Tab-separated table of C-alpha atoms in Angstrom:
chain	number	residue	atom	x	y	z
A	1	UNK	CA	24.144	18.403	-10.879
A	2	UNK	CA	26.421	15.640	-12.198
A	3	UNK	CA	29.560	14.983	-10.182
A	4	UNK	CA	31.717	11.824	-9.987
A	5	UNK	CA	30.620	11.450	-6.328
A	6	UNK	CA	26.914	11.586	-7.265
A	7	UNK	CA	27.539	9.073	-10.020
A	8	UNK	CA	29.277	6.698	-7.603
A	9	UNK	CA	26.503	7.156	-5.017
A	10	UNK	CA	23.934	6.373	-7.697
A	11	UNK	CA	25.862	3.266	-8.696
A	12	UNK	CA	26.021	1.859	-5.180
A	13	UNK	CA	23.044	3.525	-3.547
A	14	UNK	CA	20.022	1.617	-2.441
A	15	UNK	CA	16.821	2.838	-4.111
A	16	UNK	CA	13.773	1.726	-2.174
A	17	UNK	CA	10.049	1.999	-2.936
A	18	UNK	CA	7.787	1.555	0.108
A	19	UNK	CA	4.068	0.904	0.218
A	20	UNK	CA	3.445	2.042	3.787
A	21	UNK	CA	0.068	0.407	4.139
A	22	UNK	CA	-2.428	0.279	6.990
A	23	UNK	CA	-2.475	-3.527	6.823
A	24	UNK	CA	0.867	-4.451	5.203
A	25	UNK	CA	4.153	-2.715	4.444
A	26	UNK	CA	5.927	-3.751	1.250
A	27	UNK	CA	9.497	-2.797	0.380
A	28	UNK	CA	10.777	-2.870	-3.198
A	29	UNK	CA	14.544	-2.573	-3.776
A	30	UNK	CA	15.818	-1.573	-7.206
A	31	UNK	CA	17.193	-4.581	-9.050
A	32	UNK	CA	15.843	-7.071	-6.507
A	33	UNK	CA	12.083	-6.533	-6.531
A	34	UNK	CA	9.867	-6.979	-3.448
A	35	UNK	CA	12.153	-7.985	-0.585
A	36	UNK	CA	9.784	-7.374	2.354
A	37	UNK	CA	6.037	-7.949	2.642
A	38	UNK	CA	5.054	-7.892	6.290
A	39	UNK	CA	2.011	-6.823	8.345
A	40	UNK	CA	2.128	-3.211	9.635
A	41	UNK	CA	1.998	-4.294	13.274
A	42	UNK	CA	4.288	-3.320	16.162
A	43	UNK	CA	4.278	-4.877	19.637
A	44	UNK	CA	5.269	-2.319	22.265
A	45	UNK	CA	5.876	-2.285	25.986
A	46	UNK	CA	3.097	-0.175	27.523
A	47	UNK	CA	5.165	1.753	30.065
A	48	UNK	CA	8.214	2.643	27.916
A	49	UNK	CA	6.476	2.477	24.476
A	50	UNK	CA	9.556	0.620	23.261
A	51	UNK	CA	9.085	-1.598	20.170
A	52	UNK	CA	9.551	-5.269	21.095
A	53	UNK	CA	8.498	-6.926	17.834
A	54	UNK	CA	7.692	-5.630	14.339
A	55	UNK	CA	5.904	-7.091	11.319
A	56	UNK	CA	4.920	-10.778	11.186
A	57	UNK	CA	6.219	-11.467	14.685
A	58	UNK	CA	4.080	-8.636	16.138
A	59	UNK	CA	1.036	-9.788	14.147
A	60	UNK	CA	1.262	-13.220	15.763
A	61	UNK	CA	0.915	-11.517	19.168
A	62	UNK	CA	-2.361	-9.694	18.401
A	63	UNK	CA	-4.937	-10.518	21.081
A	64	UNK	CA	-2.474	-12.797	22.858
A	65	UNK	CA	-0.213	-10.375	24.731
A	66	UNK	CA	0.343	-10.165	28.509
A	67	UNK	CA	-0.877	-7.034	30.317
A	68	UNK	CA	2.389	-5.060	29.944
A	69	UNK	CA	2.607	-5.524	26.135
A	70	UNK	CA	0.236	-4.272	23.445
A	71	UNK	CA	0.265	-4.985	19.688
A	72	UNK	CA	-0.836	-1.976	17.626
A	73	UNK	CA	-0.997	-0.753	14.064
A	74	UNK	CA	0.766	2.648	13.908
A	75	UNK	CA	-1.169	3.614	10.771
A	76	UNK	CA	-4.915	4.116	10.557
A	77	UNK	CA	-6.766	4.728	7.296
A	78	UNK	CA	-3.456	5.060	5.468
A	79	UNK	CA	-2.073	7.828	7.712
A	80	UNK	CA	0.308	7.870	10.668
A	81	UNK	CA	-1.461	7.784	14.023
A	82	UNK	CA	1.621	6.850	16.096
A	83	UNK	CA	4.654	8.805	14.849
A	84	UNK	CA	7.507	7.282	16.917
A	85	UNK	CA	6.212	3.761	16.394
A	86	UNK	CA	5.883	4.285	12.614
A	87	UNK	CA	9.438	5.615	12.600
A	88	UNK	CA	10.665	2.502	14.468
A	89	UNK	CA	8.798	0.289	11.979
A	90	UNK	CA	10.268	2.121	8.961
A	91	UNK	CA	13.743	1.960	10.516
A	92	UNK	CA	13.349	-1.780	10.955
A	93	UNK	CA	12.188	-2.387	7.367
A	94	UNK	CA	14.790	-0.051	5.779
A	95	UNK	CA	17.489	-1.662	7.935
A	96	UNK	CA	16.329	-5.127	6.904
A	97	UNK	CA	16.496	-4.160	3.195
A	98	UNK	CA	19.973	-2.689	3.832
A	99	UNK	CA	21.224	-5.906	5.464
A	100	UNK	CA	20.277	-7.862	2.351
A	101	UNK	CA	22.472	-5.740	0.027
A	102	UNK	CA	25.680	-7.433	-1.100
A	103	UNK	CA	27.971	-4.400	-0.707
A	104	UNK	CA	28.002	-1.704	1.989
A	105	UNK	CA	25.981	1.188	0.582
A	106	UNK	CA	25.209	4.728	1.780
A	107	UNK	CA	21.820	5.606	3.205
A	108	UNK	CA	19.042	4.860	0.698
A	109	UNK	CA	16.816	7.071	-1.435
A	110	UNK	CA	13.231	6.193	-0.580
A	111	UNK	CA	9.889	6.743	-2.331
A	112	UNK	CA	6.851	6.229	-0.097
A	113	UNK	CA	3.258	5.799	-1.313
A	114	UNK	CA	0.650	7.940	0.488
A	115	UNK	CA	-3.175	8.119	0.066
A	116	UNK	CA	-4.269	10.893	-2.306
A	117	UNK	CA	-6.617	12.518	0.208
A	118	UNK	CA	-4.072	13.244	2.970
A	119	UNK	CA	-3.414	16.688	4.440
A	120	UNK	CA	-0.109	18.614	4.364
A	121	UNK	CA	0.451	17.693	8.030
A	122	UNK	CA	-0.034	13.985	7.275
A	123	UNK	CA	2.341	14.209	4.276
A	124	UNK	CA	4.960	15.924	6.436
A	125	UNK	CA	4.616	13.174	9.080
A	126	UNK	CA	5.401	10.439	6.508
A	127	UNK	CA	8.314	12.457	5.089
A	128	UNK	CA	9.802	13.187	8.534
A	129	UNK	CA	9.387	9.572	9.689
A	130	UNK	CA	11.183	8.324	6.540
A	131	UNK	CA	14.120	10.724	6.981
A	132	UNK	CA	14.326	9.909	10.723
A	133	UNK	CA	14.331	6.201	9.858
A	134	UNK	CA	17.585	6.629	7.931
A	135	UNK	CA	16.729	7.684	4.370
A	136	UNK	CA	19.245	9.922	2.538
A	137	UNK	CA	16.443	11.409	0.454
A	138	UNK	CA	12.687	10.909	0.803
A	139	UNK	CA	10.053	11.380	-1.880
A	140	UNK	CA	6.292	10.950	-1.651
A	141	UNK	CA	4.002	9.613	-4.355
A	142	UNK	CA	0.215	9.322	-4.312
A	143	UNK	CA	-0.813	5.674	-4.033
A	144	UNK	CA	-3.103	5.583	-7.085
A	145	UNK	CA	-0.261	7.010	-9.206
A	146	UNK	CA	2.212	4.441	-7.820
A	147	UNK	CA	-0.337	1.623	-8.306
A	148	UNK	CA	-0.955	2.699	-11.928
A	149	UNK	CA	2.798	2.754	-12.681
A	150	UNK	CA	3.211	-0.636	-10.958
A	151	UNK	CA	0.295	-2.092	-12.936
A	152	UNK	CA	1.843	-0.850	-16.188
A	153	UNK	CA	-0.933	1.592	-17.144
A	154	UNK	CA	-0.004	4.129	-19.875
A	155	UNK	CA	-0.409	7.141	-17.560
A	156	UNK	CA	1.891	9.452	-19.563
A	157	UNK	CA	-0.115	9.017	-22.788
A	158	UNK	CA	-3.000	11.252	-23.853
A	159	UNK	CA	-5.540	8.415	-23.677
A	160	UNK	CA	-7.260	7.952	-20.346
A	161	UNK	CA	-6.667	5.098	-17.928
A	162	UNK	CA	-8.296	4.302	-14.593
A	163	UNK	CA	-7.269	2.500	-11.423
A	164	UNK	CA	-9.133	1.433	-8.286
A	165	UNK	CA	-6.654	0.636	-5.487
A	166	UNK	CA	-8.305	-1.031	-2.481
A	167	UNK	CA	-5.908	-1.317	0.443
A	168	UNK	CA	-6.432	-2.002	4.134
A	169	UNK	CA	-7.384	1.518	5.214
A	170	UNK	CA	-8.252	3.448	2.048
A	171	UNK	CA	-9.745	2.937	-1.389
A	172	UNK	CA	-8.221	5.167	-4.065
A	173	UNK	CA	-9.989	5.776	-7.377
A	174	UNK	CA	-8.117	7.768	-10.035
A	175	UNK	CA	-8.361	8.565	-13.741
A	176	UNK	CA	-5.143	9.551	-15.527
A	177	UNK	CA	-4.180	11.319	-18.709
A	178	UNK	CA	-0.898	12.920	-19.872
A	179	UNK	CA	0.969	11.911	-16.708
A	180	UNK	CA	-1.470	13.580	-14.318
A	181	UNK	CA	-4.548	12.704	-12.256
A	182	UNK	CA	-7.696	14.118	-13.890
A	183	UNK	CA	-10.233	12.842	-11.347
A	184	UNK	CA	-9.477	11.238	-7.987
A	185	UNK	CA	-11.452	9.969	-5.026
A	186	UNK	CA	-10.043	8.714	-1.728
A	187	UNK	CA	-12.330	7.093	0.827
A	188	UNK	CA	-11.537	5.509	4.163
A	189	UNK	CA	-13.508	2.370	3.383
A	190	UNK	CA	-11.416	-0.650	2.404
A	191	UNK	CA	-10.278	-4.047	3.724
A	192	UNK	CA	-10.448	-3.034	7.406
A	193	UNK	CA	-14.037	-1.805	7.050
A	194	UNK	CA	-14.977	-5.110	5.400
A	195	UNK	CA	-13.519	-7.004	8.375
A	196	UNK	CA	-15.437	-4.709	10.735
A	197	UNK	CA	-18.662	-5.426	8.764
A	198	UNK	CA	-18.143	-9.165	9.325
A	199	UNK	CA	-17.527	-8.631	13.081
A	200	UNK	CA	-20.735	-6.541	13.404
A	201	UNK	CA	-22.761	-9.048	11.361
A	202	UNK	CA	-21.720	-11.957	13.626
A	203	UNK	CA	-22.462	-9.873	16.700
A	204	UNK	CA	-25.946	-8.761	15.652
A	205	UNK	CA	-27.118	-11.981	13.971
A	206	UNK	CA	-25.471	-14.691	16.090
A	207	UNK	CA	-24.452	-12.872	19.324
A	208	UNK	CA	-20.953	-14.108	18.550
A	209	UNK	CA	-17.922	-11.957	19.330
A	210	UNK	CA	-15.094	-12.719	16.893
A	211	UNK	CA	-11.644	-11.180	16.497
A	212	UNK	CA	-10.242	-9.173	13.556
A	213	UNK	CA	-8.078	-12.071	12.379
A	214	UNK	CA	-11.032	-14.464	12.290
A	215	UNK	CA	-13.065	-11.902	10.290
A	216	UNK	CA	-10.188	-11.408	7.852
A	217	UNK	CA	-9.708	-15.157	7.372
A	218	UNK	CA	-13.421	-15.589	6.639
A	219	UNK	CA	-13.319	-12.715	4.111
A	220	UNK	CA	-10.273	-14.168	2.302
A	221	UNK	CA	-11.394	-17.804	2.280
A	222	UNK	CA	-15.131	-17.440	1.839
A	223	UNK	CA	-16.037	-13.794	1.177
A	224	UNK	CA	-17.317	-12.568	-2.187
A	225	UNK	CA	-18.960	-9.606	-3.877
A	226	UNK	CA	-20.790	-11.615	-6.553
A	227	UNK	CA	-22.608	-14.955	-6.551
A	228	UNK	CA	-20.061	-17.786	-6.501
A	229	UNK	CA	-20.300	-20.736	-8.932
A	230	UNK	CA	-20.347	-22.935	-5.844
A	231	UNK	CA	-21.316	-21.419	-2.474
A	232	UNK	CA	-19.115	-22.387	0.483
A	233	UNK	CA	-19.212	-22.340	4.278
A	234	UNK	CA	-16.757	-21.158	6.930
A	235	UNK	CA	-16.617	-22.014	10.647
A	236	UNK	CA	-16.586	-18.868	12.778
A	237	UNK	CA	-15.122	-19.336	16.260
A	238	UNK	CA	-15.597	-16.826	19.060
A	239	UNK	CA	-17.355	-16.107	22.331
A	240	UNK	CA	-21.108	-16.161	22.725
A	241	UNK	CA	-22.110	-12.784	24.184
A	242	UNK	CA	-25.061	-14.220	26.088
A	243	UNK	CA	-23.532	-17.320	27.686
A	244	UNK	CA	-19.956	-15.959	27.742
A	245	UNK	CA	-18.761	-19.370	26.530
A	246	UNK	CA	-16.827	-20.358	23.378
A	247	UNK	CA	-18.970	-21.193	20.368
A	248	UNK	CA	-18.541	-22.117	16.709
A	249	UNK	CA	-21.008	-21.022	14.018
A	250	UNK	CA	-21.118	-22.329	10.448
A	251	UNK	CA	-21.490	-19.318	8.142
A	252	UNK	CA	-22.381	-19.594	4.460
A	253	UNK	CA	-20.703	-17.507	1.745
A	254	UNK	CA	-24.173	-16.049	0.968
A	255	UNK	CA	-24.393	-14.609	4.507
A	256	UNK	CA	-20.806	-13.381	4.285
A	257	UNK	CA	-21.626	-11.613	1.011
A	258	UNK	CA	-24.546	-9.925	2.771
A	259	UNK	CA	-22.198	-8.854	5.608
A	260	UNK	CA	-19.707	-7.327	3.143
A	261	UNK	CA	-22.334	-5.685	0.934
A	262	UNK	CA	-22.305	-2.258	2.633
A	263	UNK	CA	-18.579	-1.630	2.124
A	264	UNK	CA	-18.615	-3.122	-1.373
A	265	UNK	CA	-21.501	-0.820	-2.352
A	266	UNK	CA	-19.650	2.260	-1.011
A	267	UNK	CA	-16.622	1.376	-3.179
A	268	UNK	CA	-18.834	0.901	-6.252
A	269	UNK	CA	-20.661	4.197	-5.600
A	270	UNK	CA	-17.278	5.973	-5.380
A	271	UNK	CA	-16.245	4.502	-8.756
A	272	UNK	CA	-19.561	5.635	-10.281
A	273	UNK	CA	-19.111	9.083	-8.735
A	274	UNK	CA	-15.661	9.448	-10.371
A	275	UNK	CA	-16.995	8.260	-13.748
A	276	UNK	CA	-19.881	10.752	-13.598
A	277	UNK	CA	-17.379	13.625	-13.466
A	278	UNK	CA	-15.074	12.271	-16.169
A	279	UNK	CA	-14.938	14.196	-19.492
A	280	UNK	CA	-16.663	12.283	-22.350
A	281	UNK	CA	-13.416	11.888	-24.376
A	282	UNK	CA	-11.810	10.082	-21.467
A	283	UNK	CA	-14.931	7.944	-20.925
A	284	UNK	CA	-14.558	6.774	-24.543
A	285	UNK	CA	-10.910	5.804	-23.796
A	286	UNK	CA	-11.897	3.992	-20.597
A	287	UNK	CA	-14.560	1.988	-22.434
A	288	UNK	CA	-11.721	0.615	-24.581
A	289	UNK	CA	-9.067	0.147	-21.888
A	290	UNK	CA	-11.337	-0.762	-18.946
A	291	UNK	CA	-10.791	-0.264	-15.209
A	292	UNK	CA	-7.734	-1.750	-13.503
A	293	UNK	CA	-8.189	-3.032	-9.928
A	294	UNK	CA	-5.175	-3.126	-7.582
A	295	UNK	CA	-4.413	-3.594	-3.880
A	296	UNK	CA	-5.059	-6.505	-1.538
A	297	UNK	CA	-8.748	-5.612	-1.075
A	298	UNK	CA	-9.443	-5.948	-4.792
A	299	UNK	CA	-8.701	-9.688	-4.528
A	300	UNK	CA	-12.101	-10.253	-2.893
A	301	UNK	CA	-13.749	-13.026	-4.923
A	302	UNK	CA	-16.149	-11.766	-7.599
A	303	UNK	CA	-15.347	-8.070	-7.018
A	304	UNK	CA	-14.175	-7.385	-10.585
A	305	UNK	CA	-17.329	-9.072	-11.973
A	306	UNK	CA	-19.535	-7.076	-9.600
A	307	UNK	CA	-17.935	-3.729	-10.551
A	308	UNK	CA	-18.102	-4.613	-14.278
A	309	UNK	CA	-21.780	-5.472	-13.907
A	310	UNK	CA	-22.565	-2.223	-12.069
A	311	UNK	CA	-20.599	0.256	-14.228
A	312	UNK	CA	-21.089	-1.487	-17.566
A	313	UNK	CA	-17.368	-1.581	-18.417
A	314	UNK	CA	-14.562	-4.113	-18.640
A	315	UNK	CA	-12.829	-4.500	-15.264
A	316	UNK	CA	-9.597	-6.415	-14.753
A	317	UNK	CA	-7.318	-7.290	-11.853
A	318	UNK	CA	-3.708	-6.100	-12.089
A	319	UNK	CA	-1.041	-8.771	-12.129
A	320	UNK	CA	0.198	-9.334	-8.555
A	321	UNK	CA	-2.239	-6.616	-7.460
A	322	UNK	CA	-1.032	-6.514	-3.854
A	323	UNK	CA	2.456	-5.277	-4.807
A	324	UNK	CA	1.467	-2.612	-7.391
A	325	UNK	CA	2.095	0.435	-5.149
A	326	UNK	CA	5.523	-0.809	-3.972
A	327	UNK	CA	6.586	-1.743	-7.517
A	328	UNK	CA	5.375	1.612	-8.878
A	329	UNK	CA	7.164	3.554	-6.119
A	330	UNK	CA	10.380	1.702	-6.927
A	331	UNK	CA	10.012	2.289	-10.668
A	332	UNK	CA	9.901	6.077	-10.121
A	333	UNK	CA	13.527	6.059	-8.937
A	334	UNK	CA	14.569	3.755	-11.795
A	335	UNK	CA	13.175	6.220	-14.335
A	336	UNK	CA	13.568	9.338	-12.195
A	337	UNK	CA	14.084	11.846	-15.055
A	338	UNK	CA	10.824	10.894	-16.781
A	339	UNK	CA	8.704	10.221	-13.714
A	340	UNK	CA	9.855	12.800	-11.141
A	341	UNK	CA	6.875	15.047	-11.924
A	342	UNK	CA	4.516	12.421	-10.478
A	343	UNK	CA	6.079	12.894	-7.024
A	344	UNK	CA	4.155	14.871	-4.411
A	345	UNK	CA	5.642	18.166	-3.194
A	346	UNK	CA	5.251	19.531	0.308
A	347	UNK	CA	4.196	23.135	0.716
A	348	UNK	CA	6.976	23.953	3.176
A	349	UNK	CA	9.909	23.225	0.873
A	350	UNK	CA	10.376	20.288	-1.452
A	351	UNK	CA	10.176	16.595	-0.576
A	352	UNK	CA	13.944	16.243	-0.624
A	353	UNK	CA	16.981	18.135	0.523
């Protein structure tokens, strides 16, 4: 209902889109774009469970904390595993976005991206954490929908479009038409699983124990899903499991590709699975428009070429693919009247008061 007060609130209110990711949390503020892009890490005191550091600062502490402090990720596979800690993290990021606004504004309206395969309980946890963190209104949107809007796909048109959003904890595959999801797949294999593959490979082949950060660095700098024009090497540093002493191993990009192959193949099989169930009219549309890849995990070198080769279609990487979900979530509030039907409802009442 239109009232002068609502109009004034709308004029000065802070509209925020949040990609609450397993690996990174991105915050998009209307009119200012992405203002926060920080790791989803929180350092807490073990006895009191009080948050001591959040985001980049907490990430720096991983594996380096004294006995009374532990650095954790409060989200696993795209869903909340530590409610109070997620709430503290959201509060911190919303507060940080608030501080950056030029005028004092009321509590913000927030749209949060969630994986498409989550349960009602998991949806409710995200909603409750967002409201508890200081949001005036909270809305939920499925990540593939947010990623598609952020990537500029014509989801409201009758022709089909397709997105593959590879994050830290989940890979989302979705085919859209007329503003809705026709086919969707959500699997808990993504960037984290790839890092885990590298850790296991080093352990079984070289008896070398490496940390998550080392595995992630190797994946980013040297990992690939398709043969590289020029193969590279990366120095893995860790502890030899037999001698117990530090050791460095030179790993080639060919070996790293072999290490990542299991997770990459699961993602490709999921894409094929979704295409197999797609109506032929939409397949014809997709053969023209191609498959859009989004999310940080889709930046793995050669992944678009590998998917294109396997599914026999054009595959392209969205512009600034890492921020697609946050940008899409923010755009929903900008064009609320046209896009509100893409928001996710909760069975016990609506997603807003």
